[in-house]
CSV table of C-alpha atoms and ligand atoms in Angstrom, one decimal:
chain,number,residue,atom,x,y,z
X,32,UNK,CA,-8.2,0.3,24.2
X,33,UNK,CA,-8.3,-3.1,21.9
X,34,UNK,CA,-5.3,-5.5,22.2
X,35,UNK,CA,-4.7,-7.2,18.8
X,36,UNK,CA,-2.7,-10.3,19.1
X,37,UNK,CA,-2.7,-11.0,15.6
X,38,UNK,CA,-2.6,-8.2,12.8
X,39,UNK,CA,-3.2,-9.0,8.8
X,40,UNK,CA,-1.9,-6.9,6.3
X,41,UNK,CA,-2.6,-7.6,2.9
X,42,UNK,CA,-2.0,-6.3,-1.1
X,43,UNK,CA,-1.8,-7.3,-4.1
X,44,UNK,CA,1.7,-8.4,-4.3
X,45,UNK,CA,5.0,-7.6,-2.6
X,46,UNK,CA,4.8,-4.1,-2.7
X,47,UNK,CA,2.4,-4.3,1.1
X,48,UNK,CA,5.9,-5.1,2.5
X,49,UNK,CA,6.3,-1.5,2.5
X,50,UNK,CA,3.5,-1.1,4.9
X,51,UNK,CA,5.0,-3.7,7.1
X,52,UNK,CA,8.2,-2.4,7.4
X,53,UNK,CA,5.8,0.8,9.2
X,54,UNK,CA,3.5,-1.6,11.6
X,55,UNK,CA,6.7,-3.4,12.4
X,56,UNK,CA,7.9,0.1,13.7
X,57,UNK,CA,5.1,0.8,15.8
X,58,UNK,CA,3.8,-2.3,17.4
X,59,UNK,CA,5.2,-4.9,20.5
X,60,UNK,CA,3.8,-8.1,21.1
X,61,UNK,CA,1.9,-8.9,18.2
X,62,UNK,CA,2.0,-11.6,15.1
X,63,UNK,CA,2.0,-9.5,11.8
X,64,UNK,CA,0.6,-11.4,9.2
X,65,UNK,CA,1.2,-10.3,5.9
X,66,UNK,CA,-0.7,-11.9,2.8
X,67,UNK,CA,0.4,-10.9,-0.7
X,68,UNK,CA,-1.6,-12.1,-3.8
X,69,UNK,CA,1.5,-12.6,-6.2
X,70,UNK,CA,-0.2,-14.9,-8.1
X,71,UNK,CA,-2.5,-12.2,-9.6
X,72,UNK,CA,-0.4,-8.8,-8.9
X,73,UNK,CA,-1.4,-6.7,-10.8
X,74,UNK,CA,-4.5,-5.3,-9.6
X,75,UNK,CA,-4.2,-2.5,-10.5
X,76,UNK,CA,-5.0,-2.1,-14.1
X,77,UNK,CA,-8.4,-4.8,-13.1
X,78,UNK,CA,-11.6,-3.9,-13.4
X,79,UNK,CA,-13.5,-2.8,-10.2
X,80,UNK,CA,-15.6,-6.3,-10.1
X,81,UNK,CA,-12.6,-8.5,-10.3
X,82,UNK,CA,-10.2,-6.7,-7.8
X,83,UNK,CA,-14.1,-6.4,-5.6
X,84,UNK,CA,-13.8,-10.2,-5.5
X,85,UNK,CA,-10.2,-10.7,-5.1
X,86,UNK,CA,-9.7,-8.3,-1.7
X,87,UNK,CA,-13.0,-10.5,-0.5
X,88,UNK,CA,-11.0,-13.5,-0.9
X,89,UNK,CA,-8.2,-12.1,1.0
X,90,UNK,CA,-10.4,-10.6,3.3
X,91,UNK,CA,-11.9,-14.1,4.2
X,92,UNK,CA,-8.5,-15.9,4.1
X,93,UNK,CA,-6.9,-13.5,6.5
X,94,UNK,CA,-10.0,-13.9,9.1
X,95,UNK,CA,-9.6,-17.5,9.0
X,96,UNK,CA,-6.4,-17.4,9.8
X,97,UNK,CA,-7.6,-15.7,13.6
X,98,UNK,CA,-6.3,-11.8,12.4
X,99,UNK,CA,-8.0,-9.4,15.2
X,100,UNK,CA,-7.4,-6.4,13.3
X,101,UNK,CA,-6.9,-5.8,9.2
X,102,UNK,CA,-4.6,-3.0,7.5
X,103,UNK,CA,-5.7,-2.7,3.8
X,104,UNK,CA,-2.1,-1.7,2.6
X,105,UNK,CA,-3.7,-2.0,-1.2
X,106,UNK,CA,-4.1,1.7,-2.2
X,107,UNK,CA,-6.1,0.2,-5.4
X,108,UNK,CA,-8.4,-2.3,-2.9
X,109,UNK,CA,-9.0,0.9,-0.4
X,110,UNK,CA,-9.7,2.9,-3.5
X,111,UNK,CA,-12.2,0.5,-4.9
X,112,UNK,CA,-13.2,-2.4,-3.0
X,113,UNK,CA,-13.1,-1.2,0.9
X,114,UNK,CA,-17.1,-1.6,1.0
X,115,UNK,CA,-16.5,-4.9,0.4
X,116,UNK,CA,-13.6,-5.6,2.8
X,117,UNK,CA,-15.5,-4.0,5.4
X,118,UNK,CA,-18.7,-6.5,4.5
X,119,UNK,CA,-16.7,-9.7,5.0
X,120,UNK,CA,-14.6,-8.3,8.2
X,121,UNK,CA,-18.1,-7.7,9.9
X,122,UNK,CA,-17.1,-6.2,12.2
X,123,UNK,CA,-13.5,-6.9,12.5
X,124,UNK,CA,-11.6,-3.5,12.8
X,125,UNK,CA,-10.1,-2.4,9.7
X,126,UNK,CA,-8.0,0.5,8.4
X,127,UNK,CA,-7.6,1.4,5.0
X,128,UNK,CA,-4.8,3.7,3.0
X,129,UNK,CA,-6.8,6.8,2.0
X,130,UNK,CA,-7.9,8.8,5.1
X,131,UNK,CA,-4.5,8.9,6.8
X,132,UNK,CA,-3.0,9.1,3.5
X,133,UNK,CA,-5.0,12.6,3.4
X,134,UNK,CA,-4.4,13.6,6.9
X,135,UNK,CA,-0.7,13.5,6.3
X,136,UNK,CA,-1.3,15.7,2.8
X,137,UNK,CA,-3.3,18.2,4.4
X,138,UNK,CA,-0.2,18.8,7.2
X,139,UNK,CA,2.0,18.8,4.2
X,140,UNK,CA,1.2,20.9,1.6
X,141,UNK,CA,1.8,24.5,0.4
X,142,UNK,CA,-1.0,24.1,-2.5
X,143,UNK,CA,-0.4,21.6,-5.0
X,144,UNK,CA,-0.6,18.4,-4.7
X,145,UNK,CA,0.1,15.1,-7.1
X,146,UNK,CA,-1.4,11.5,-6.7
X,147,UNK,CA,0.3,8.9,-8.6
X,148,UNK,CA,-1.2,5.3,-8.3
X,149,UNK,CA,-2.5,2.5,-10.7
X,150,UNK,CA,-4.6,2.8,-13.3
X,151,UNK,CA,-7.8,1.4,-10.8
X,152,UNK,CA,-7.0,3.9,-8.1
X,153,UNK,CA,-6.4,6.9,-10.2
X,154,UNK,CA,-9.7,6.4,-12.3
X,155,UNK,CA,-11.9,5.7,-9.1
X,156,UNK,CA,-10.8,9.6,-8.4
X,157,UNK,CA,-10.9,8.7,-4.6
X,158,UNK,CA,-7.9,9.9,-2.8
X,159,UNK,CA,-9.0,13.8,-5.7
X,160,UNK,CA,-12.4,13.4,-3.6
X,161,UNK,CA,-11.7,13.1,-0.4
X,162,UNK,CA,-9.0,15.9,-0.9
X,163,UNK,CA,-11.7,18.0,-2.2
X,164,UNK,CA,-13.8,17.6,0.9
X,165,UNK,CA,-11.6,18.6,3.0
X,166,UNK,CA,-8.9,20.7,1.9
X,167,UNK,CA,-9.2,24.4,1.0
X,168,UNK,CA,-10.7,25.0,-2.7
X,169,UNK,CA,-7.7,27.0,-3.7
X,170,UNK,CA,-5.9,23.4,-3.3
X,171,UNK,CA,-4.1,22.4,-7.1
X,172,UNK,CA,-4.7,18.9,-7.6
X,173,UNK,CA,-2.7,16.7,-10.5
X,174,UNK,CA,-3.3,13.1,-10.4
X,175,UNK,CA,-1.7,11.0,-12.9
X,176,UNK,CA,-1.7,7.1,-13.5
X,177,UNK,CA,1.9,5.1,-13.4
X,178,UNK,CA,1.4,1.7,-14.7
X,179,UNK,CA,4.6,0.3,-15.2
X,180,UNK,CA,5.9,1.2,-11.6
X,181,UNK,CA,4.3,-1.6,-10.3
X,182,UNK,CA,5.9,-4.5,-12.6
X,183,UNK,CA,9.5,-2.9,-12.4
X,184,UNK,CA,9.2,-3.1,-8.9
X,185,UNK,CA,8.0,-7.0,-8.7
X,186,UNK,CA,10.6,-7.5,-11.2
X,187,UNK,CA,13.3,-6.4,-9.0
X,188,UNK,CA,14.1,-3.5,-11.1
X,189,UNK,CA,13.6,-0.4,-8.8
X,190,UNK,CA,16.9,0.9,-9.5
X,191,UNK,CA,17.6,0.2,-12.8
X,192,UNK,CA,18.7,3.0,-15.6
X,193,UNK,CA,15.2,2.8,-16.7
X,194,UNK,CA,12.9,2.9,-14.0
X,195,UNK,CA,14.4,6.8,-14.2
X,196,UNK,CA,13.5,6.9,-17.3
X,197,UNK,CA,10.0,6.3,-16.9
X,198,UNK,CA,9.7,8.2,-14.2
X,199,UNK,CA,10.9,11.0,-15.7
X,200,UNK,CA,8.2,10.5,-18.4
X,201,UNK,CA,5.0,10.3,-16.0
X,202,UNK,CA,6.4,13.1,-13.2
X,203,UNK,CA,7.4,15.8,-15.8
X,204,UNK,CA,3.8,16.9,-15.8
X,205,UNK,CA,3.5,17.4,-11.9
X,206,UNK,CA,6.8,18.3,-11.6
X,207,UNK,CA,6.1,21.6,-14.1
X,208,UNK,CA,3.1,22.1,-12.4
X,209,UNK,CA,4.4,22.9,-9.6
X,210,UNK,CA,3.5,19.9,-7.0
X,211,UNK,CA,5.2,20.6,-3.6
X,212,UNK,CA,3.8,17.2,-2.2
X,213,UNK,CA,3.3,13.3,-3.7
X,214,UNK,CA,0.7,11.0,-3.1
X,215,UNK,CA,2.9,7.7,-3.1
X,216,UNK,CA,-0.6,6.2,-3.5
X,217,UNK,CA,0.8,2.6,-4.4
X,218,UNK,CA,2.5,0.4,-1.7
X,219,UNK,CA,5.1,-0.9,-4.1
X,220,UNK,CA,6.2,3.3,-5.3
X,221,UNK,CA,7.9,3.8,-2.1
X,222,UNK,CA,10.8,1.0,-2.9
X,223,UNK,CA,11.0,3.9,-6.4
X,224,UNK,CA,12.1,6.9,-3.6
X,225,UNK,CA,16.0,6.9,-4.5
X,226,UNK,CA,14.6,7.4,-8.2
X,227,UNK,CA,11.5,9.7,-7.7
X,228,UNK,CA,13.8,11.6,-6.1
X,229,UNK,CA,16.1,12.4,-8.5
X,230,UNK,CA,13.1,13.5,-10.8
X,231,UNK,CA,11.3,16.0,-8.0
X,232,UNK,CA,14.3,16.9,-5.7
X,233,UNK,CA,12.2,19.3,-4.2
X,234,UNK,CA,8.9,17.3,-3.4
X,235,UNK,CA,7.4,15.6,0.0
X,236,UNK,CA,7.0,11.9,-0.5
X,237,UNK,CA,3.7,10.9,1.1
X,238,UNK,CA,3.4,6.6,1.6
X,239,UNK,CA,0.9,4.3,3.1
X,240,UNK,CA,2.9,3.4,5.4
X,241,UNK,CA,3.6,6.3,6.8
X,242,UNK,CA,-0.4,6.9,7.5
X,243,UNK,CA,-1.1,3.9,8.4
X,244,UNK,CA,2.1,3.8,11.1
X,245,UNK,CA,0.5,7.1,12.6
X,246,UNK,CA,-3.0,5.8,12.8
X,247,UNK,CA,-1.4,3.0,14.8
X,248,UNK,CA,0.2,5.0,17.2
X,249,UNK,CA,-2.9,7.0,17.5
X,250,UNK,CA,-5.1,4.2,18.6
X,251,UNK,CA,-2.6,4.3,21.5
X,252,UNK,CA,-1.4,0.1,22.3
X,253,UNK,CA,-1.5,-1.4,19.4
X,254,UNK,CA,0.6,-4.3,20.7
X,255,UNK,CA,-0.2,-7.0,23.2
X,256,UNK,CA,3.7,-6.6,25.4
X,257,UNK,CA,6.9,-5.7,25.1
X,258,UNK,CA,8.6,-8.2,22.8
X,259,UNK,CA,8.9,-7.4,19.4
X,260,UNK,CA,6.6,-8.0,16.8
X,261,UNK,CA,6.7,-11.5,14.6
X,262,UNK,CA,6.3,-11.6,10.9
X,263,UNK,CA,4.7,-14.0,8.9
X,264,UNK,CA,5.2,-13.9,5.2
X,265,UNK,CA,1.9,-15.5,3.5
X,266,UNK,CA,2.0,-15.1,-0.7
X,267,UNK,CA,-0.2,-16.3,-3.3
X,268,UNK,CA,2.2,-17.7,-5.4
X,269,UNK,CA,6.1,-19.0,-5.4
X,270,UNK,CA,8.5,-16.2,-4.0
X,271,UNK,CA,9.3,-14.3,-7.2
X,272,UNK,CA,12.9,-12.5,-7.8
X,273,UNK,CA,12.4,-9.5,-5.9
X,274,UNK,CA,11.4,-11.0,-2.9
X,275,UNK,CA,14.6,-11.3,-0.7
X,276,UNK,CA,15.5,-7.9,-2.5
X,277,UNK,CA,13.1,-6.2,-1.1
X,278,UNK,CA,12.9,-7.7,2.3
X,279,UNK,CA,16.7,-6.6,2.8
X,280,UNK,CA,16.1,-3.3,1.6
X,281,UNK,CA,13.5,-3.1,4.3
X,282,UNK,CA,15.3,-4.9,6.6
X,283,UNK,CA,12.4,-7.6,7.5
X,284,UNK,CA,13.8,-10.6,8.8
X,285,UNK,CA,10.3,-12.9,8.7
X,286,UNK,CA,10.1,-16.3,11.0
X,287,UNK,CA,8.1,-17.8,7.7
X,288,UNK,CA,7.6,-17.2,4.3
X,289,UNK,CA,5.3,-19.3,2.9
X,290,UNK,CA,2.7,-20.0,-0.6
X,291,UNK,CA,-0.9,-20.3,0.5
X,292,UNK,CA,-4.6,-20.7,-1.3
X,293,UNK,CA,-6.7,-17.7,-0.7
X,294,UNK,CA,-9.9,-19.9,-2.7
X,295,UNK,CA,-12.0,-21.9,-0.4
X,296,UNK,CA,-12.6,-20.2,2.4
X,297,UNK,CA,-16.2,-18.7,1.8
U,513,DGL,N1,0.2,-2.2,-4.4
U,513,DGL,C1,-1.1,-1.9,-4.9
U,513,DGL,C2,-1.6,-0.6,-4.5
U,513,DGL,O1,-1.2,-0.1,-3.4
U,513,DGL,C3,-1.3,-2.0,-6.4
U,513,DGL,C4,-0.4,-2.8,-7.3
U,513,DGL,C5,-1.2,-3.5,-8.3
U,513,DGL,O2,-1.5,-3.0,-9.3
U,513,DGL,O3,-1.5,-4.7,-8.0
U,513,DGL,O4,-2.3,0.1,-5.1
């Protein structure tokens, strides 16, 4: 079984953190590097060429940089851009949001089944497909886009009056329908849980991290010894006001945070 001394795990902005907080859980011994484009969060409501080019950037940045393994925690770069991840990792091993995400579903549900994401991931229909491959075709399926998530949540407003307010407004619809489990299929909706909640009391929260934890555990030593895992902190831009928010909500305690250039390293 592969030994990776030195894991990346990248998205879009902050929101990956999420993800972290999972490998952190699973893994000894290893350097978890975690790059975060703030500077062009979001990607989400990009067109398919740009965010294409972007993940390639991070792709090549975070190989650079000596990661032995890669964790798309981007459900809008897995969604849309994982062909050309997997072009510049040659080779490297990779694993990307949507197959666990599904594996997990599939355990879950009783029959209905929402998937909330950007506006990218929910019109490249790829977390509907792979569900209609392989789940039963009596499965109800509601998808629904949830633009504004992703701001409130860089913007450090996770909890405020109205992030419930537009939650309410974009989970109505699933919540009539009769959803009994939630694709969380956005790294950054997690940190939104305390409110999501209060809108479908009844639901199963599905989250990247979750998957991608599991498929960690499933490759069986994801680690390199027995010491606890290191974080690294990598972001395209200036820590914005969230940041620290969200790290203590987590409860990552990084040995560096630090602004990098993902240009320049074709
Ligand atoms: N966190 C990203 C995801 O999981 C998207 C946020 C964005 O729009 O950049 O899809």
């Amino acid at each position: 079984m592969a030994r990776y001394r030195r894991i990346g795990v990248f998205d879009s902005g902050i929101g990956g953190l999420t993800v972290v907080q999972h490998v952190l859980s699973c893994t000894t011994g290893v350097d978890v590097v975690y790059l975060g484009d703030t500077a062009r969060v979001p990607y989400g409501s990009r067109s398919p060429e740009t965010i294409r080019r972007y993940a390639r950037e991070l792709t090549r940045f975070l190989l650079a940089y000596g990661v032995e393994m890669l964790v798309v925690a981007c459900n809008t770069v897995s969604a849309v851009a994982l062909e050309a991840v997997r072009e510049e990792a040659a080779g490297v091993p990779l694993l990307d949001v949507l197959e666990p995400t599904i594996d997990l579903v599939l355990e879950c549900t009783a029959g209905c089944v929402g998937i909330i994401g950007t506006r990218a991931t929910i019109a490249s229909g790829a977390y509907e497909r792979l569900l209609r491959q392989r789940a039963p075709a009596s499965l109800r399926i509601f998808s629904q886009p949830c633009p504004l998530f992703v701001p409130l949540v860089e913007e450090g407003w996770s909890e405020h009056p109205v992030a419930e307010q537009i939650a309410q407004e974009y989970l109505s619809p699933l919540r009539e329908a009769g959803v009994d489990t939630l694709v969380l299929g956005c790294t950054h909706y997690p940190l939104l849980v305390p409110v999501l909640r209060r809108v479908m009391p009844e639901c199963r929260f599905v989250e990247s991290g979750e998957a991608i934890a599991r498929c960690l555990r499933q490759l069986g030593d994801s680690g390199a010894g027995g010491t606890p895992p290191r974080l690294t902190v990598l972001l395209t831009d200036a820590p914005g006001p969230a940041l620290e928010q969200v790290m203590k909500r987590l409860g990552l305690l990084p040995r560096e945070v630090r602004q990098v250039s993902v240009s320049n390293h074709d």
